[in-house]
């Protein structure tokens, strides 16, 4: 498959709308503190402007809002966004229909923390450089990005890529995002053939 085929194939969020109800149960069954335990020490103190890209049902966005952060949740799948708005109706989250690689709706808004949980692996190779450029654009000076990379077989009907961590680190450096922390962990849903790398970066 070449890059054009990858871009003209399934959308990056393919398969998520049809499975939204089941995915909501799966997402909300894991605690925010467990998902981010290796990186919590890098999160800014509230109130800090936070962007959750690929927010899903808003589990992380709601937890960060509860800590006192103003949070924007960007989720391109209408079904997941609708569930999230209902589950976390009183959280104060600002929901937007937006996604990488461009994040067009955010304009000149800047954030102190950007999180991408199980998102980056949906980007085709040709999308990753513009996506990293978009992350650098929305970060405030000294802002931080925390993203996770999924490794393992691709579920049917999804568009995913096994992205090498070193590729992501090198691409971030091109856009003046320096590596702060790197860690790896097993899958929190106990899938034996899936594991994760988590990377944190800071803008210059």
PDB file of C-alpha atoms in Angstrom, residues 45-184:
ATOM      1  CA  UNK A  45      -0.918  22.452  37.878  1.00  0.00           C
ATOM      2  CA  UNK A  46      -4.440  23.852  37.411  1.00  0.00           C
ATOM      3  CA  UNK A  47      -5.688  25.976  35.941  1.00  0.00           C
ATOM      4  CA  UNK A  48      -3.889  25.190  32.678  1.00  0.00           C
ATOM      5  CA  UNK A  49      -5.421  25.230  29.215  1.00  0.00           C
ATOM      6  CA  UNK A  50      -5.787  21.598  28.098  1.00  0.00           C
ATOM      7  CA  UNK A  51      -6.588  20.084  24.708  1.00  0.00           C
ATOM      8  CA  UNK A  52      -7.637  16.441  24.512  1.00  0.00           C
ATOM      9  CA  UNK A  53      -7.319  15.315  20.875  1.00  0.00           C
ATOM     10  CA  UNK A  54      -9.369  12.259  19.997  1.00  0.00           C
ATOM     11  CA  UNK A  55     -11.178  12.652  23.278  1.00  0.00           C
ATOM     12  CA  UNK A  56     -13.535   9.742  22.652  1.00  0.00           C
ATOM     13  CA  UNK A  57     -16.195   9.756  25.366  1.00  0.00           C
ATOM     14  CA  UNK A  58     -14.383  12.367  27.429  1.00  0.00           C
ATOM     15  CA  UNK A  59     -12.991  10.217  30.246  1.00  0.00           C
ATOM     16  CA  UNK A  60      -9.666  12.069  30.344  1.00  0.00           C
ATOM     17  CA  UNK A  61     -11.154  15.455  29.548  1.00  0.00           C
ATOM     18  CA  UNK A  62     -13.644  15.129  32.408  1.00  0.00           C
ATOM     19  CA  UNK A  63     -10.939  14.069  34.871  1.00  0.00           C
ATOM     20  CA  UNK A  64      -8.753  17.027  33.927  1.00  0.00           C
ATOM     21  CA  UNK A  65     -11.704  19.412  34.131  1.00  0.00           C
ATOM     22  CA  UNK A  66     -12.481  18.067  37.614  1.00  0.00           C
ATOM     23  CA  UNK A  67      -8.931  19.013  38.637  1.00  0.00           C
ATOM     24  CA  UNK A  68      -9.649  22.614  37.689  1.00  0.00           C
ATOM     25  CA  UNK A  69      -8.344  22.799  34.124  1.00  0.00           C
ATOM     26  CA  UNK A  70     -10.310  24.444  31.300  1.00  0.00           C
ATOM     27  CA  UNK A  71     -10.494  21.631  28.739  1.00  0.00           C
ATOM     28  CA  UNK A  72     -11.245  21.506  25.035  1.00  0.00           C
ATOM     29  CA  UNK A  73     -12.143  18.009  23.804  1.00  0.00           C
ATOM     30  CA  UNK A  74     -11.627  17.473  20.069  1.00  0.00           C
ATOM     31  CA  UNK A  75     -13.488  14.405  18.804  1.00  0.00           C
ATOM     32  CA  UNK A  76     -14.342  13.846  15.117  1.00  0.00           C
ATOM     33  CA  UNK A  77     -16.696  10.879  15.599  1.00  0.00           C
ATOM     34  CA  UNK A  78     -20.217  12.277  16.171  1.00  0.00           C
ATOM     35  CA  UNK A  79     -21.453   9.179  18.003  1.00  0.00           C
ATOM     36  CA  UNK A  80     -18.609   9.251  20.534  1.00  0.00           C
ATOM     37  CA  UNK A  81     -18.896  13.007  20.955  1.00  0.00           C
ATOM     38  CA  UNK A  82     -22.627  12.713  21.648  1.00  0.00           C
ATOM     39  CA  UNK A  83     -22.068  10.022  24.279  1.00  0.00           C
ATOM     40  CA  UNK A  84     -19.319  12.097  25.866  1.00  0.00           C
ATOM     41  CA  UNK A  85     -21.494  15.186  26.038  1.00  0.00           C
ATOM     42  CA  UNK A  86     -24.171  13.143  27.810  1.00  0.00           C
ATOM     43  CA  UNK A  87     -21.861  11.247  30.189  1.00  0.00           C
ATOM     44  CA  UNK A  88     -19.984  14.354  31.260  1.00  0.00           C
ATOM     45  CA  UNK A  89     -22.671  16.984  30.820  1.00  0.00           C
ATOM     46  CA  UNK A  90     -21.746  18.903  33.976  1.00  0.00           C
ATOM     47  CA  UNK A  91     -17.972  18.823  33.544  1.00  0.00           C
ATOM     48  CA  UNK A  92     -17.549  22.142  31.744  1.00  0.00           C
ATOM     49  CA  UNK A  93     -15.753  20.522  28.800  1.00  0.00           C
ATOM     50  CA  UNK A  94     -15.840  22.460  25.534  1.00  0.00           C
ATOM     51  CA  UNK A  95     -16.451  19.906  22.779  1.00  0.00           C
ATOM     52  CA  UNK A  96     -15.320  20.552  19.196  1.00  0.00           C
ATOM     53  CA  UNK A  97     -15.561  18.529  15.994  1.00  0.00           C
ATOM     54  CA  UNK A  98     -11.915  18.531  14.995  1.00  0.00           C
ATOM     55  CA  UNK A  99      -9.017  16.194  14.345  1.00  0.00           C
ATOM     56  CA  UNK A 100      -5.433  15.862  13.198  1.00  0.00           C
ATOM     57  CA  UNK A 101      -3.593  16.362  10.954  1.00  0.00           C
ATOM     58  CA  UNK A 102      -4.793  19.978  10.686  1.00  0.00           C
ATOM     59  CA  UNK A 103      -6.938  20.924  13.736  1.00  0.00           C
ATOM     60  CA  UNK A 104      -8.560  23.651  11.607  1.00  0.00           C
ATOM     61  CA  UNK A 105     -11.177  24.817  14.114  1.00  0.00           C
ATOM     62  CA  UNK A 106      -8.682  25.782  16.826  1.00  0.00           C
ATOM     63  CA  UNK A 107      -7.111  28.685  14.957  1.00  0.00           C
ATOM     64  CA  UNK A 108      -4.811  30.722  17.182  1.00  0.00           C
ATOM     65  CA  UNK A 109      -5.825  29.072  20.482  1.00  0.00           C
ATOM     66  CA  UNK A 110      -2.832  27.927  22.571  1.00  0.00           C
ATOM     67  CA  UNK A 111      -2.686  25.184  25.189  1.00  0.00           C
ATOM     68  CA  UNK A 112      -0.402  24.339  28.103  1.00  0.00           C
ATOM     69  CA  UNK A 113      -1.082  20.605  27.782  1.00  0.00           C
ATOM     70  CA  UNK A 114      -2.154  18.527  24.788  1.00  0.00           C
ATOM     71  CA  UNK A 115      -2.937  14.841  25.237  1.00  0.00           C
ATOM     72  CA  UNK A 116      -3.437  12.243  22.504  1.00  0.00           C
ATOM     73  CA  UNK A 117      -4.474   8.906  23.963  1.00  0.00           C
ATOM     74  CA  UNK A 118      -4.533   6.138  21.327  1.00  0.00           C
ATOM     75  CA  UNK A 119      -4.653   8.657  18.478  1.00  0.00           C
ATOM     76  CA  UNK A 120      -1.287   8.972  16.724  1.00  0.00           C
ATOM     77  CA  UNK A 121      -1.379   5.417  15.327  1.00  0.00           C
ATOM     78  CA  UNK A 122      -4.353   6.388  13.138  1.00  0.00           C
ATOM     79  CA  UNK A 123      -2.268   8.830  11.102  1.00  0.00           C
ATOM     80  CA  UNK A 124      -0.802   7.654   7.802  1.00  0.00           C
ATOM     81  CA  UNK A 125       2.885   8.435   7.228  1.00  0.00           C
ATOM     82  CA  UNK A 126       2.101  11.435   5.013  1.00  0.00           C
ATOM     83  CA  UNK A 127      -0.135  12.913   7.725  1.00  0.00           C
ATOM     84  CA  UNK A 128       2.340  12.766  10.596  1.00  0.00           C
ATOM     85  CA  UNK A 129       4.528  15.743   9.710  1.00  0.00           C
ATOM     86  CA  UNK A 130       1.583  18.154   9.247  1.00  0.00           C
ATOM     87  CA  UNK A 131       0.024  16.701  12.398  1.00  0.00           C
ATOM     88  CA  UNK A 132       3.173  17.381  14.425  1.00  0.00           C
ATOM     89  CA  UNK A 133       3.290  20.869  12.951  1.00  0.00           C
ATOM     90  CA  UNK A 134      -0.295  21.388  14.118  1.00  0.00           C
ATOM     91  CA  UNK A 135       0.618  20.227  17.631  1.00  0.00           C
ATOM     92  CA  UNK A 136       3.528  22.658  17.735  1.00  0.00           C
ATOM     93  CA  UNK A 137       1.205  25.419  16.531  1.00  0.00           C
ATOM     94  CA  UNK A 138      -1.382  24.971  19.289  1.00  0.00           C
ATOM     95  CA  UNK A 139       1.147  24.676  22.127  1.00  0.00           C
ATOM     96  CA  UNK A 140       1.874  27.651  24.354  1.00  0.00           C
ATOM     97  CA  UNK A 141       5.569  28.354  25.054  1.00  0.00           C
ATOM     98  CA  UNK A 142       6.727  25.621  27.416  1.00  0.00           C
ATOM     99  CA  UNK A 143       3.582  23.629  26.698  1.00  0.00           C
ATOM    100  CA  UNK A 144       3.656  19.845  26.783  1.00  0.00           C
ATOM    101  CA  UNK A 145       2.338  17.040  24.579  1.00  0.00           C
ATOM    102  CA  UNK A 146       1.679  13.537  25.902  1.00  0.00           C
ATOM    103  CA  UNK A 147       0.855  10.895  23.307  1.00  0.00           C
ATOM    104  CA  UNK A 148       0.588   7.125  23.259  1.00  0.00           C
ATOM    105  CA  UNK A 149       1.543   4.733  20.467  1.00  0.00           C
ATOM    106  CA  UNK A 150      -0.259   1.406  20.079  1.00  0.00           C
ATOM    107  CA  UNK A 151       1.677  -1.653  18.987  1.00  0.00           C
ATOM    108  CA  UNK A 152      -0.100  -4.819  17.905  1.00  0.00           C
ATOM    109  CA  UNK A 153      -2.488  -6.231  15.298  1.00  0.00           C
ATOM    110  CA  UNK A 154      -5.020  -3.916  13.686  1.00  0.00           C
ATOM    111  CA  UNK A 155      -8.665  -4.666  14.537  1.00  0.00           C
ATOM    112  CA  UNK A 156     -10.928  -5.344  11.523  1.00  0.00           C
ATOM    113  CA  UNK A 157     -12.390  -2.225   9.935  1.00  0.00           C
ATOM    114  CA  UNK A 158      -9.884   0.174  11.500  1.00  0.00           C
ATOM    115  CA  UNK A 159      -7.073   2.243  10.020  1.00  0.00           C
ATOM    116  CA  UNK A 160      -3.997   1.936  12.226  1.00  0.00           C
ATOM    117  CA  UNK A 161      -0.238   1.937  11.778  1.00  0.00           C
ATOM    118  CA  UNK A 162       2.491   0.584  14.035  1.00  0.00           C
ATOM    119  CA  UNK A 163       4.443   3.824  14.409  1.00  0.00           C
ATOM    120  CA  UNK A 164       8.051   3.495  15.638  1.00  0.00           C
ATOM    121  CA  UNK A 165       8.636   5.620  18.746  1.00  0.00           C
ATOM    122  CA  UNK A 166      12.002   6.833  17.393  1.00  0.00           C
ATOM    123  CA  UNK A 167      10.271   8.159  14.264  1.00  0.00           C
ATOM    124  CA  UNK A 168       7.877  10.168  16.429  1.00  0.00           C
ATOM    125  CA  UNK A 169      10.695  11.514  18.594  1.00  0.00           C
ATOM    126  CA  UNK A 170      12.685  12.602  15.543  1.00  0.00           C
ATOM    127  CA  UNK A 171       9.644  14.248  13.956  1.00  0.00           C
ATOM    128  CA  UNK A 172       8.882  16.122  17.157  1.00  0.00           C
ATOM    129  CA  UNK A 173      12.459  17.423  17.270  1.00  0.00           C
ATOM    130  CA  UNK A 174      12.053  18.866  13.760  1.00  0.00           C
ATOM    131  CA  UNK A 175       9.179  20.940  15.135  1.00  0.00           C
ATOM    132  CA  UNK A 176      11.146  22.032  18.224  1.00  0.00           C
ATOM    133  CA  UNK A 177       9.440  19.647  20.626  1.00  0.00           C
ATOM    134  CA  UNK A 178      12.010  18.044  22.901  1.00  0.00           C
ATOM    135  CA  UNK A 179      11.524  14.646  24.484  1.00  0.00           C
ATOM    136  CA  UNK A 180      10.826  14.825  28.222  1.00  0.00           C
ATOM    137  CA  UNK A 181       9.913  11.244  29.024  1.00  0.00           C
ATOM    138  CA  UNK A 182       9.447   7.860  27.382  1.00  0.00           C
ATOM    139  CA  UNK A 183       7.865   4.801  28.895  1.00  0.00           C
ATOM    140  CA  UNK A 184       6.163   1.570  27.851  1.00  0.00           C
TER     141      UNK A 184
END
